Short mmCIF file of C-alpha atoms and ligand atoms in Angstrom, two decimals:
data_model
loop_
_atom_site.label_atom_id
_atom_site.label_comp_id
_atom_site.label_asym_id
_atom_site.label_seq_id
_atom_site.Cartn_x
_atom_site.Cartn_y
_atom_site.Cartn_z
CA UNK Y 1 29.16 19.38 22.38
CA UNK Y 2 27.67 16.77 23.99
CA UNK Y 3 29.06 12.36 24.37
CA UNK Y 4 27.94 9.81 25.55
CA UNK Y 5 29.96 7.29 27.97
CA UNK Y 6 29.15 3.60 27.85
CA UNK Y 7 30.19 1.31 30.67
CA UNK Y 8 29.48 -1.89 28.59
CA UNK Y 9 29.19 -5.42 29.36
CA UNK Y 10 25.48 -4.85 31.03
CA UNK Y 11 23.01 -6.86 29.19
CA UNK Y 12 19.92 -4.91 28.28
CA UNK Y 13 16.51 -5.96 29.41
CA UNK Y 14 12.98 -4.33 29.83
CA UNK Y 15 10.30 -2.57 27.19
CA UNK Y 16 11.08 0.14 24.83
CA UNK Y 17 8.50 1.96 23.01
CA UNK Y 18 8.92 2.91 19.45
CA UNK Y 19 8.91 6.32 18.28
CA UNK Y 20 7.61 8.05 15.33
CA UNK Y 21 9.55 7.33 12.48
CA UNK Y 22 12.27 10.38 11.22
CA UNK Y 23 11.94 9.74 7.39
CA UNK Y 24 8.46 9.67 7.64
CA UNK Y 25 7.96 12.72 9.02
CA UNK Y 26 10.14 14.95 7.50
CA UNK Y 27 8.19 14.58 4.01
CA UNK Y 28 5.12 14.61 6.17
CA UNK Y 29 5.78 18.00 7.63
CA UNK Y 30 6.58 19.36 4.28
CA UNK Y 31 3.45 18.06 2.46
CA UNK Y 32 1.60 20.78 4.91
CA UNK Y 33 2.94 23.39 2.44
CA UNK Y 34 0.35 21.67 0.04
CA UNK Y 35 -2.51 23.42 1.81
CA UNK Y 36 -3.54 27.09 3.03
CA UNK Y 37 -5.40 24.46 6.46
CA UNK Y 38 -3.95 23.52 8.83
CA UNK Y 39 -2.95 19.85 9.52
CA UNK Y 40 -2.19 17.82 13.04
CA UNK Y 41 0.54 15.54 12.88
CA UNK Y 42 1.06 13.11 15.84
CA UNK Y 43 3.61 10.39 17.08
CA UNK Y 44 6.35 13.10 15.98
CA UNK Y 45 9.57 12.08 17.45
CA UNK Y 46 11.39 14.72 19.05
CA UNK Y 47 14.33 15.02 17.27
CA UNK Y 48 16.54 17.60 16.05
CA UNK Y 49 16.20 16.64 12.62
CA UNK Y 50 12.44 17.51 13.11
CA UNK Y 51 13.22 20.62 15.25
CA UNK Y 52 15.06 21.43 11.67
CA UNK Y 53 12.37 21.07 9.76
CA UNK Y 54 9.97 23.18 12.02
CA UNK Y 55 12.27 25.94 11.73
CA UNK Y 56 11.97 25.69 7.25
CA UNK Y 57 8.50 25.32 6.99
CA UNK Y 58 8.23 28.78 9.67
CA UNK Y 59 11.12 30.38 7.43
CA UNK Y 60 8.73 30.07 4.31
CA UNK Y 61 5.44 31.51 6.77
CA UNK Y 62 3.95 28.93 7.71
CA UNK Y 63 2.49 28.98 11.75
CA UNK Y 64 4.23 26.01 13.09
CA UNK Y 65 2.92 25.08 16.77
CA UNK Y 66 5.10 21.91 18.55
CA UNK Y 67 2.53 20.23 20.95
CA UNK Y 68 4.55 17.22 23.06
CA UNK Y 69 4.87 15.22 20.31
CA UNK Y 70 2.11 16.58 17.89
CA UNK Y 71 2.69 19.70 15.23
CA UNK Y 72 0.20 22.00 14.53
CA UNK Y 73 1.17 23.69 10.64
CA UNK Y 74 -0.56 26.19 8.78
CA UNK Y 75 0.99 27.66 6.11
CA UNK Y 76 -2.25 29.83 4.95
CA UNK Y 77 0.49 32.53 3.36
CA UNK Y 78 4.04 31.26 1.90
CA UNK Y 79 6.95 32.17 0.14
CA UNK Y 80 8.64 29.75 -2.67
CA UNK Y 81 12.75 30.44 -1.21
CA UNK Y 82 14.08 28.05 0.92
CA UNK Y 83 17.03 29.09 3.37
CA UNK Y 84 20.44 28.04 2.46
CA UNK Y 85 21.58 28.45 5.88
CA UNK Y 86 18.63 26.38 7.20
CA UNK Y 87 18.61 23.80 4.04
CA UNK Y 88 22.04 23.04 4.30
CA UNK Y 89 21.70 21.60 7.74
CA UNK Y 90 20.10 18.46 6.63
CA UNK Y 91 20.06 16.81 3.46
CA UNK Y 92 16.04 15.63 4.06
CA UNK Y 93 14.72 19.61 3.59
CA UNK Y 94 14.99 19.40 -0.24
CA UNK Y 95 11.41 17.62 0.54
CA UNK Y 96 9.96 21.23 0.34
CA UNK Y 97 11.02 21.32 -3.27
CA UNK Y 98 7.54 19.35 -4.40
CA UNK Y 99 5.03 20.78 -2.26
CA UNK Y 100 6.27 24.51 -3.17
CA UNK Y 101 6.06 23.81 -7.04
CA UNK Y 102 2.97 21.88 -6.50
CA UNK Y 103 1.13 25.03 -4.40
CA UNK Y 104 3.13 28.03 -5.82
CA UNK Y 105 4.36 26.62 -9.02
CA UNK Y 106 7.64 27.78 -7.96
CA UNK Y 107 10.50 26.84 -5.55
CA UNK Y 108 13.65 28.21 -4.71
CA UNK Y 109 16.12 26.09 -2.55
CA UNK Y 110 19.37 25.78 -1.87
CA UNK Y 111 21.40 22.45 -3.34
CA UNK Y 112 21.67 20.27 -0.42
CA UNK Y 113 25.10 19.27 -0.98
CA UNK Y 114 26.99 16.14 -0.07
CA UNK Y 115 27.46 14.25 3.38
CA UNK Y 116 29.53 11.88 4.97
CA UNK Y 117 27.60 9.00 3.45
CA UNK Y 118 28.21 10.04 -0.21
CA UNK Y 119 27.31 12.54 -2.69
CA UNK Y 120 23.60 12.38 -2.56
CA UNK Y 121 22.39 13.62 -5.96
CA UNK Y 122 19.17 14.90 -6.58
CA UNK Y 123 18.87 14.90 -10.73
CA UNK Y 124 16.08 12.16 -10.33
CA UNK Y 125 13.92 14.60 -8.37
CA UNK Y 126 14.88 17.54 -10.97
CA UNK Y 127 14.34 14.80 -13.77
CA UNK Y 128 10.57 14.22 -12.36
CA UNK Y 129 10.25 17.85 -11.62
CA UNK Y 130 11.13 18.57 -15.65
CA UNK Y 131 8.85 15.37 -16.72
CA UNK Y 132 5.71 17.77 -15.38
CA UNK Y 133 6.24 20.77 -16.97
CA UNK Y 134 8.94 22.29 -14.63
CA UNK Y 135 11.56 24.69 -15.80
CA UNK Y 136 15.03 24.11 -13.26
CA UNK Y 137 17.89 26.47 -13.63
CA UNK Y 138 20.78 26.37 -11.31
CA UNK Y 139 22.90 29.15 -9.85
CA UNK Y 140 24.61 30.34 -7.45
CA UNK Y 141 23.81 27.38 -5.22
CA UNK Y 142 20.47 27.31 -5.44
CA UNK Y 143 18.07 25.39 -7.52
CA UNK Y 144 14.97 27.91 -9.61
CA UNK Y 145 12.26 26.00 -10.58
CA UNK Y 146 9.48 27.29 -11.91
CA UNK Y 147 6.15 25.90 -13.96
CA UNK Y 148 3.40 28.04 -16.06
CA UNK Y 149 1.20 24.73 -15.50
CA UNK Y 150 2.32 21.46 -13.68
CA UNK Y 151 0.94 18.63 -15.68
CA UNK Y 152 0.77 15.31 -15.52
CA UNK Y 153 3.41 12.79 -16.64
CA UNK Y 154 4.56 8.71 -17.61
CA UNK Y 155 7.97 9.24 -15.69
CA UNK Y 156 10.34 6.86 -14.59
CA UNK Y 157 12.45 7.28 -11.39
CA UNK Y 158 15.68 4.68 -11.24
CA UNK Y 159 18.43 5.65 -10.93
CA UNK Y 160 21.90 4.29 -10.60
CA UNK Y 161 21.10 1.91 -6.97
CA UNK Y 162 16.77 1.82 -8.33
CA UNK Y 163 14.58 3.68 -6.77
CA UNK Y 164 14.90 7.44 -4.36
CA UNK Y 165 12.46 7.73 -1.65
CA UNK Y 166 12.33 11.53 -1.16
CA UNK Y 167 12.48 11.53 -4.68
CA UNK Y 168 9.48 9.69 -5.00
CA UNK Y 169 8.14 11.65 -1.78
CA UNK Y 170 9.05 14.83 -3.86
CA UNK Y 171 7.41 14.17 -7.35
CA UNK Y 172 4.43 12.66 -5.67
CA UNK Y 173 3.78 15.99 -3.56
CA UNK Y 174 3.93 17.92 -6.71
CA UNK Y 175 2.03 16.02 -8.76
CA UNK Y 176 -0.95 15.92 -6.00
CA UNK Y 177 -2.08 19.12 -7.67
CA UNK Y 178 -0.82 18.96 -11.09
CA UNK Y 179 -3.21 18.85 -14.28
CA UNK Y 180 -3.83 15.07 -15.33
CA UNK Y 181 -2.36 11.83 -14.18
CA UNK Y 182 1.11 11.01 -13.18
CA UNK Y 183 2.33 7.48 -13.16
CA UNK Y 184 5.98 7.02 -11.25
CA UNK Y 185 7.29 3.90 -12.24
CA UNK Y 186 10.43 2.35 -10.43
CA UNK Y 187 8.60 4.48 -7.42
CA UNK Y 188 10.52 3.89 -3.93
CA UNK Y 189 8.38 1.33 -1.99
CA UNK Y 190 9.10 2.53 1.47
CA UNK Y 191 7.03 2.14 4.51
CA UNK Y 192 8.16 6.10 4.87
CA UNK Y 193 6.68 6.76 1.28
CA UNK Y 194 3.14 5.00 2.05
CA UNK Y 195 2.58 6.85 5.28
CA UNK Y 196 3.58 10.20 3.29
CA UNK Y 197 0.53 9.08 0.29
CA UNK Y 198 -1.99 8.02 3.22
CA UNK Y 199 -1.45 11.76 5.01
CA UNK Y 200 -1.93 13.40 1.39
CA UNK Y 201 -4.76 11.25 0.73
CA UNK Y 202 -6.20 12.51 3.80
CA UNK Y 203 -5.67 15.64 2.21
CA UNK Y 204 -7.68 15.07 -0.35
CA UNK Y 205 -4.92 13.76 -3.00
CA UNK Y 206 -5.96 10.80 -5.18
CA UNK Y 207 -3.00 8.55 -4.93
CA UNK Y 208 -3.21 4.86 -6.28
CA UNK Y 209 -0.34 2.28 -6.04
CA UNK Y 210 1.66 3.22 -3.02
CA UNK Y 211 4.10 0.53 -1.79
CA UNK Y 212 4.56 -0.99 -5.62
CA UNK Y 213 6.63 0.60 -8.15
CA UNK Y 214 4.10 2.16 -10.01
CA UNK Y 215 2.11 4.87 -8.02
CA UNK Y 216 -0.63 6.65 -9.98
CA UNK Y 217 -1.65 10.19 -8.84
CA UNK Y 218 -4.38 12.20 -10.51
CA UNK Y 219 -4.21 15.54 -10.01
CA UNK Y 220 -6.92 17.57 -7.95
CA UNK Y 221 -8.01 21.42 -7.72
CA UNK Y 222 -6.67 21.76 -3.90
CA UNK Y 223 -5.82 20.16 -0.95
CA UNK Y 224 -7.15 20.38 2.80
CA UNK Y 225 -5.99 20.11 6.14
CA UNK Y 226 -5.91 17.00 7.81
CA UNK Y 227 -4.86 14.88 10.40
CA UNK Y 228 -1.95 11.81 10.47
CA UNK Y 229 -0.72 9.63 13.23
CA UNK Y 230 3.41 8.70 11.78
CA UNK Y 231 4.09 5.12 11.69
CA UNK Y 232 6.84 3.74 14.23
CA UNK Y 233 10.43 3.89 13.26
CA UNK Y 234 11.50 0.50 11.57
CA UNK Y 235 14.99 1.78 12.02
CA UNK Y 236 14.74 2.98 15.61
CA UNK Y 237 13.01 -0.63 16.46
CA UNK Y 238 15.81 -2.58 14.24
CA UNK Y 239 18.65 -0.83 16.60
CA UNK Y 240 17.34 -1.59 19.42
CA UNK Y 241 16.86 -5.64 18.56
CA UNK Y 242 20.42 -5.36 17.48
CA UNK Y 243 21.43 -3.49 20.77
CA UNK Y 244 19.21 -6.18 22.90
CA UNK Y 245 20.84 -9.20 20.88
CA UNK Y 246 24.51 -7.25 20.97
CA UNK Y 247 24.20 -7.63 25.05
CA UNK Y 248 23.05 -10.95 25.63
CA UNK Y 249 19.75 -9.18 26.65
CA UNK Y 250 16.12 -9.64 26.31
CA UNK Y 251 14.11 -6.65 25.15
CA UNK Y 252 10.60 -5.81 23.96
CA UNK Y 253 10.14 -3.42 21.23
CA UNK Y 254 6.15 -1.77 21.87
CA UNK Y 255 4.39 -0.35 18.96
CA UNK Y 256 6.84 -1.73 16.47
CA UNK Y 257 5.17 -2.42 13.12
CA UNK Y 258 6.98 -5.85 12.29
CA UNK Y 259 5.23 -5.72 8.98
CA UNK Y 260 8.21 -3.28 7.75
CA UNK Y 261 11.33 -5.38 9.37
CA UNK Y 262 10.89 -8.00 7.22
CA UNK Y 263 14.55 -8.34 5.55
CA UNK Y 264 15.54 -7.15 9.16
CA UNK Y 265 13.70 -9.83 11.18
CA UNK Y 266 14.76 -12.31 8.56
CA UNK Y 267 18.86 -11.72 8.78
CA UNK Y 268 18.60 -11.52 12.77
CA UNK Y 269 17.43 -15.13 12.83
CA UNK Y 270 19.62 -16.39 10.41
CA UNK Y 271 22.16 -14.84 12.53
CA UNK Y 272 20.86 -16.83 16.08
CA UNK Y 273 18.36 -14.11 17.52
CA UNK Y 274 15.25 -15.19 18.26
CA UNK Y 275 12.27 -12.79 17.48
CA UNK Y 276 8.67 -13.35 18.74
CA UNK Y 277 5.90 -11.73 17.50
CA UNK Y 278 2.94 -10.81 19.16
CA UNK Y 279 0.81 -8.12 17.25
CA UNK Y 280 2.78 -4.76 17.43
CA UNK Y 281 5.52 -6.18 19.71
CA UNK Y 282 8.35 -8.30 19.44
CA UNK Y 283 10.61 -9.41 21.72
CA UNK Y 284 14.43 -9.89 20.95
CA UNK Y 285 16.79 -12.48 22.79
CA UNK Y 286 19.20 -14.96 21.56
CA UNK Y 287 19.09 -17.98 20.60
CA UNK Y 288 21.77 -19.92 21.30
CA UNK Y 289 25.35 -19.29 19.67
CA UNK Y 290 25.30 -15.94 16.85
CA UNK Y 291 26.16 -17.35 13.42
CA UNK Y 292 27.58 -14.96 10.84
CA UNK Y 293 24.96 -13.89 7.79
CA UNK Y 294 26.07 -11.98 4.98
CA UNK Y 295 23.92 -8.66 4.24
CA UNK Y 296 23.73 -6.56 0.88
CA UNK Y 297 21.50 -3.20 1.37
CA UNK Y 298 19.00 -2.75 -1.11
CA UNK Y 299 16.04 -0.79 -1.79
CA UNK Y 300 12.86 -1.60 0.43
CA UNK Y 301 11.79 -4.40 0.70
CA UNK Y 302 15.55 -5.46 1.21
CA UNK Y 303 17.90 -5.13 3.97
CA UNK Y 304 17.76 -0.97 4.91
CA UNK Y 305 21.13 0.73 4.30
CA UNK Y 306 19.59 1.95 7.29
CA UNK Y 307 20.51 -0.59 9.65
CA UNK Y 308 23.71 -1.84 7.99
CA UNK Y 309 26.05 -0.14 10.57
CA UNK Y 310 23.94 -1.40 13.77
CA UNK Y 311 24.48 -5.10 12.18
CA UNK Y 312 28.16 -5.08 11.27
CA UNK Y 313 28.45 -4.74 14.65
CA UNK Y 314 26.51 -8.09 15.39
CA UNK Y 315 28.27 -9.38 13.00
CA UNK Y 316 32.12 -8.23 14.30
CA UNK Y 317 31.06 -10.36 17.35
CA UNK Y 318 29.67 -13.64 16.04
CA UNK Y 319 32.79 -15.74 15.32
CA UNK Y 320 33.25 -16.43 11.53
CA UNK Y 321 33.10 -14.27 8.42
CA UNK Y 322 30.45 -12.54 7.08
CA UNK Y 323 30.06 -9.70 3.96
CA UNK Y 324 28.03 -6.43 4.24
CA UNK Y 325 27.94 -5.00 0.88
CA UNK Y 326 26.53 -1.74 0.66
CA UNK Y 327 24.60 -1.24 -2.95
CA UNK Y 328 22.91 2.43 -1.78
CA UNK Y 329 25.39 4.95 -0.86
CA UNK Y 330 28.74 4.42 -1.65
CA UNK Y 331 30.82 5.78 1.51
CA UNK Y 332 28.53 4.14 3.99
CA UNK Y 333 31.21 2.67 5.96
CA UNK Y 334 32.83 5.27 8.08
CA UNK Y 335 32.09 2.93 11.52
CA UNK Y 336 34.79 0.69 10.36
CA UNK Y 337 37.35 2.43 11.21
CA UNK Y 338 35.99 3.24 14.67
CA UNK Y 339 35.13 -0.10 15.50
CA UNK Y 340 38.45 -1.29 14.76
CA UNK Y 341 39.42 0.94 17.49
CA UNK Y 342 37.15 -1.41 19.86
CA UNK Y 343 38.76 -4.47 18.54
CA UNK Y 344 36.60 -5.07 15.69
CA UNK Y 345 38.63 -7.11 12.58
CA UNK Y 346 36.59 -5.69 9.40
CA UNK Y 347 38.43 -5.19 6.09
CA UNK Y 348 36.60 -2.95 3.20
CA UNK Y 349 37.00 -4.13 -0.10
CA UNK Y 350 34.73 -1.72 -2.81
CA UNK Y 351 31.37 -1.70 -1.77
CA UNK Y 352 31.70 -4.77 0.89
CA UNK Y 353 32.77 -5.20 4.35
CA UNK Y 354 34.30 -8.08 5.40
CA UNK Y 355 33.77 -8.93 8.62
CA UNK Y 356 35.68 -11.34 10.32
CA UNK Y 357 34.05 -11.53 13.52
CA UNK Y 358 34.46 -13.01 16.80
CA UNK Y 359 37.18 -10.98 18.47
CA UNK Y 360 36.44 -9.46 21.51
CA UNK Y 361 35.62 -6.17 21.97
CA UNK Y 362 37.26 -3.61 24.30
CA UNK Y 363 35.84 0.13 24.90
CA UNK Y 364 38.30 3.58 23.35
CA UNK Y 365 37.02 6.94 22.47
CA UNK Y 366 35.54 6.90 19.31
CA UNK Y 367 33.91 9.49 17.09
CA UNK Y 368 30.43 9.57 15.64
CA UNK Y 369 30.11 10.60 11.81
CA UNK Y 370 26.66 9.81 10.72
CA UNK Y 371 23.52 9.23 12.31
CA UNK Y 372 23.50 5.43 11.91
CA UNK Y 373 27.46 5.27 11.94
CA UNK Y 374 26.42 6.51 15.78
CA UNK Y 375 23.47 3.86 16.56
CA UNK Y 376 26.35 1.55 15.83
CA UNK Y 377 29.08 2.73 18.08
CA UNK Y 378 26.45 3.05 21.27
CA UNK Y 379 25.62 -0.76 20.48
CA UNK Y 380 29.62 -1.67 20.39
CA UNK Y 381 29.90 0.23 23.21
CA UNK Y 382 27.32 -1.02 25.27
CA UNK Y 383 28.85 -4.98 24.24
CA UNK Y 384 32.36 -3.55 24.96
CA UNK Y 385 34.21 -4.68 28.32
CA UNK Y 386 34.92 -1.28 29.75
CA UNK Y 387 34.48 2.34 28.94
CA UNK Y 388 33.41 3.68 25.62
CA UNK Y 389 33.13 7.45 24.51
CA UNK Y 390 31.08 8.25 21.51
CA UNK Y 391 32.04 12.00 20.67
CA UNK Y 392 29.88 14.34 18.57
CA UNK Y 393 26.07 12.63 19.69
CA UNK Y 394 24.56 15.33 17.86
CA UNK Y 395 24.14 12.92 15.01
CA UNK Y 396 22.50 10.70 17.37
CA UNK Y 397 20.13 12.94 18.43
CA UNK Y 398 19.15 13.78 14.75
CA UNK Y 399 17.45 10.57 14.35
CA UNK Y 400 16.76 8.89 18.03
CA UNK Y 401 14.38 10.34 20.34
CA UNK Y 402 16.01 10.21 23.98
CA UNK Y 403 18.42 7.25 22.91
CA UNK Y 404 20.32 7.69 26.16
CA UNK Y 405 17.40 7.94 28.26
CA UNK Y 406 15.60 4.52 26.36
CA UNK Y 407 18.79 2.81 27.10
CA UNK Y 408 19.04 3.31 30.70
CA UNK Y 409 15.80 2.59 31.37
CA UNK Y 410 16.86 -0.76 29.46
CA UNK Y 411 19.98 -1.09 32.05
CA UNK Y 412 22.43 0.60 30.04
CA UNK Y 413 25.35 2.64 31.93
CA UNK Y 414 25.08 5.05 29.92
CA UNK Y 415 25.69 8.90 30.83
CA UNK Y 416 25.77 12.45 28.75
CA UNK Y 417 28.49 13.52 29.33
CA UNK Y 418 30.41 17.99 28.09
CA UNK Y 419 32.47 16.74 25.79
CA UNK Y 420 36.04 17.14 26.66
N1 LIG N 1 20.08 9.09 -5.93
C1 LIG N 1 20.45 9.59 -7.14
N2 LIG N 1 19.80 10.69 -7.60
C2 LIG N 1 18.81 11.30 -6.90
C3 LIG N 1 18.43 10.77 -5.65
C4 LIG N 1 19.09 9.65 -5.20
O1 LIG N 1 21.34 9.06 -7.81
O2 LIG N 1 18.26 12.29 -7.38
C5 LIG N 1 20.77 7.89 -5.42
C6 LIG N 1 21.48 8.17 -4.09
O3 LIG N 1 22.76 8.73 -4.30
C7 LIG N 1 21.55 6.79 -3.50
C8 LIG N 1 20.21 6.17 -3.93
O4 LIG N 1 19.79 6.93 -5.07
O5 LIG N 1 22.58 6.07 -4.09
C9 LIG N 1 19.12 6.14 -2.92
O6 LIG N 1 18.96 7.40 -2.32
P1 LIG N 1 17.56 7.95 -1.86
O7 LIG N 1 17.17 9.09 -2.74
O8 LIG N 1 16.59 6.83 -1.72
O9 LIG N 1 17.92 8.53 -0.41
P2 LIG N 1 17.21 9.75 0.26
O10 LIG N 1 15.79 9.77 -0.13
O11 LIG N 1 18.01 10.97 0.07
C10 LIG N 1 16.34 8.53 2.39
C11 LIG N 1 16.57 8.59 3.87
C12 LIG N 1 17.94 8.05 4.21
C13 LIG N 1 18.01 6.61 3.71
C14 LIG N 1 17.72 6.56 2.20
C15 LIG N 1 17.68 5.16 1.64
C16 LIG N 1 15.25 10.52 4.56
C17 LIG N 1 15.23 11.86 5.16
N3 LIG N 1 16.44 9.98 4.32
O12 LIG N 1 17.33 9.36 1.80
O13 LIG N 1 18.03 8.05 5.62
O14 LIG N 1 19.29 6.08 3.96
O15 LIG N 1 16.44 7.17 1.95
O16 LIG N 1 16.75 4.39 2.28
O17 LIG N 1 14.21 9.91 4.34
C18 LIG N 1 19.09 8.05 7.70
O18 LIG N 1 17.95 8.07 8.22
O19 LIG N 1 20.13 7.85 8.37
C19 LIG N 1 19.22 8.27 6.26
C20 LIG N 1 20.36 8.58 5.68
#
């Protein structure tokens, strides 16, 4: 298993580019399933998370072909049973659930399960599943769903923190070729859910509302193949602002979309970073003195549960107090305790973090337990005086292409390192 060692206290500086964006195109990948063609998906990041999903869509017969960082799919023939052993490897595969029952009427996959950010449910996609016409059973596991006809349906998606986005990702892909119109309302308005509608639009899907609450889809005969470019990773290009505004560094983010970062952009200048815009780049730098902000995560177009992790850490080193109260996932705070072994003084009380920040912070081994959880420690580590280990990267390289290798080129010590 691989870590990464940080000798911190280097400020970054340079250009990064922007990748494709993860939780775009995982549902991306899966909406090939939609269509016996085959479809061309480019700006794919290369990430394990992706490498994942490859692996499903080839389990269930569909030709998968990895080009640099385009996918070839065509799943002409398929089967409706999804792989536990595969599934269970990341929560984002119960994505296939839609296209299957929209194509075969059927799906068989394994329940997800839990993970280290909370229980991650998925009633709301079984509850829009059963609003078209789909029978679900559950046994042994695994979810059966099944459908004589898939029809259209008024369905609303909220749930207990608003709106799911692969739940919205999921229904929408199913109703794409269901009889009749399907209206979603309290839809997920995610940059990741529009880029999803525009691919199955190229498809041939007829798909009104996307980025509101209400998306409309009526329901057509079949679907083609087509061709996408994924959008750049609001999350990817948020870290590295943070990391560049962490160091006392100056760093321009290329092929950002800064039309996404909104809530992001805005809470980084409240908190003293200065962020210039100049079409699909912005540069990050400081602005004087860091001031504390306080942050709740909410659905998009709020502040991204997302990024919460990568800005505590601002936060624990910008004198004064700040809250980060986490509304989305309710055990979203497992960095806390590893950045108190840097130094950081943050106290949990329910779903808030209080943060009082300003102390300075020193590098230790520390251990990596969810993919943004990880973004966070690297950034610590790299503002750190002295050595940091972050053990158990794999999260990292889940969701960051070649974060180690973006860094250096940035300045970053920063080695991979056997883990031992
Ligand atoms: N929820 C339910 N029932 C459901 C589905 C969701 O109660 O059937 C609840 C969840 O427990 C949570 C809230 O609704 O409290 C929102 O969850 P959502 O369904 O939106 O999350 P998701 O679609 O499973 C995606 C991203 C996550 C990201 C969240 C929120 C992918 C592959 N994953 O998950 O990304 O945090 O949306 O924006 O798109 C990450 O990239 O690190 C990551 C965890």
């Amino acid at each position: 298993m691989d870590s990464l060692l940080i000798k911190g206290g280097v400020p970054l500086h340079g250009e990064v580019t922007i990748s494709g964006a993860k939780n775009a195109v995982l549902p991306i990948m899966a909406a090939t399933l939609l269509t016996a063609e085959e479809c061309v998906i480019r700006n794919v990041p290369n990430l394990s998370d992706v490498k994942f999903m490859g692996q499903i869509l080839a389990s269930l017969g569909a030709e998968v072909r990895q080009e640099g960082n385009s996918y070839r799919v065509r799943a002409a023939k398929i089967k409706g049973v999804g792989d536990y052993d595969l599934i269970r490897k990341m929560r984002g595969s119960i994505c296939i659930m839609g296209p299957l029952l929209g194509r075969l009427k059927k799906a068989t996959v394994s329940l997800p399960g839990g993970c280290i950010i909370g229980a991650r449910p998925i009633n709301l996609h079984l509850k829009g599943f059963e609003a078209l016409g789909t029978k679900i059973t559950v046994e042994a596991g695994y979810v059966h769903a099944h459908a004589k006809r898939l029809v259209g349906a008024d369905l609303f998606l909220g749930g207990r923190a608003g709106s799911t986005v692969l739940g919205t990702a999921n229904v929408m892909m199913a109703a794409t070729l269901a009889e009749g119109v399907t209206i979603i309302e309290s839809a997920a308005c995610e940059p990741e859910v529009v880029d999803l509608a525009n691919f199955l639009t190229a498809m041939g899907a007829k798909i009104t509302g996307v980025g509101s609450p209400t998306i409309t889809i009526t329901g057509v005969k079949e679907l083609h193949g087509a061709e996408h470019d994924v959008i750049p990773d609001r999350i990817e290009a948020a870290t590295f602002a943070i990391a560049a505004a962490a160091t006392d560094g100056e760093v321009t983010l290329l092929g950002a979309r800064p039309d996404h970062m909104h809530a992001i952009l805005d809470k980084m200048r409240g908190a003293g970073v200065k962020v210039e815009r100049k079409g699909t780049s912005l540069t990050v730098r400081r602005n004087g003195k860091l001031k504390p902000v306080d942050i709740t995560t909410l659905p998009y177009s709020g502040f991204p549960t997302d990024v919460q992790a990568q800005m505590m850490v601002l936060m624990a080193m910008t004198p004064g107090i700040s809250i980060i109260t986490e509304r989305i996932f309710e055990s979203r705070f497992m960095h806390v305790s590893e950045l108190a072994r840097l130094g950081a003084d943050i106290e949990i009380e329910g779903p808030s973090a209080i943060v009082k920040g300003g102390k300075p912070l020193s590098g230790a081994p520390v251990m990596a337990s969810d993919l943004r959880a990880s973004a966070a420690l690297v950034i610590a580590g790299m503002a750190a005086k002295g050595t940091t280990q972050v053990n158990r990267v794999y999260h990292l390289d889940r969701g960051y292409e070649n974060i180690d290798v973006k860094l250096r080129k940035l300045g970053a010590r920063i080695e991979r390192v056997e883990e031992s």
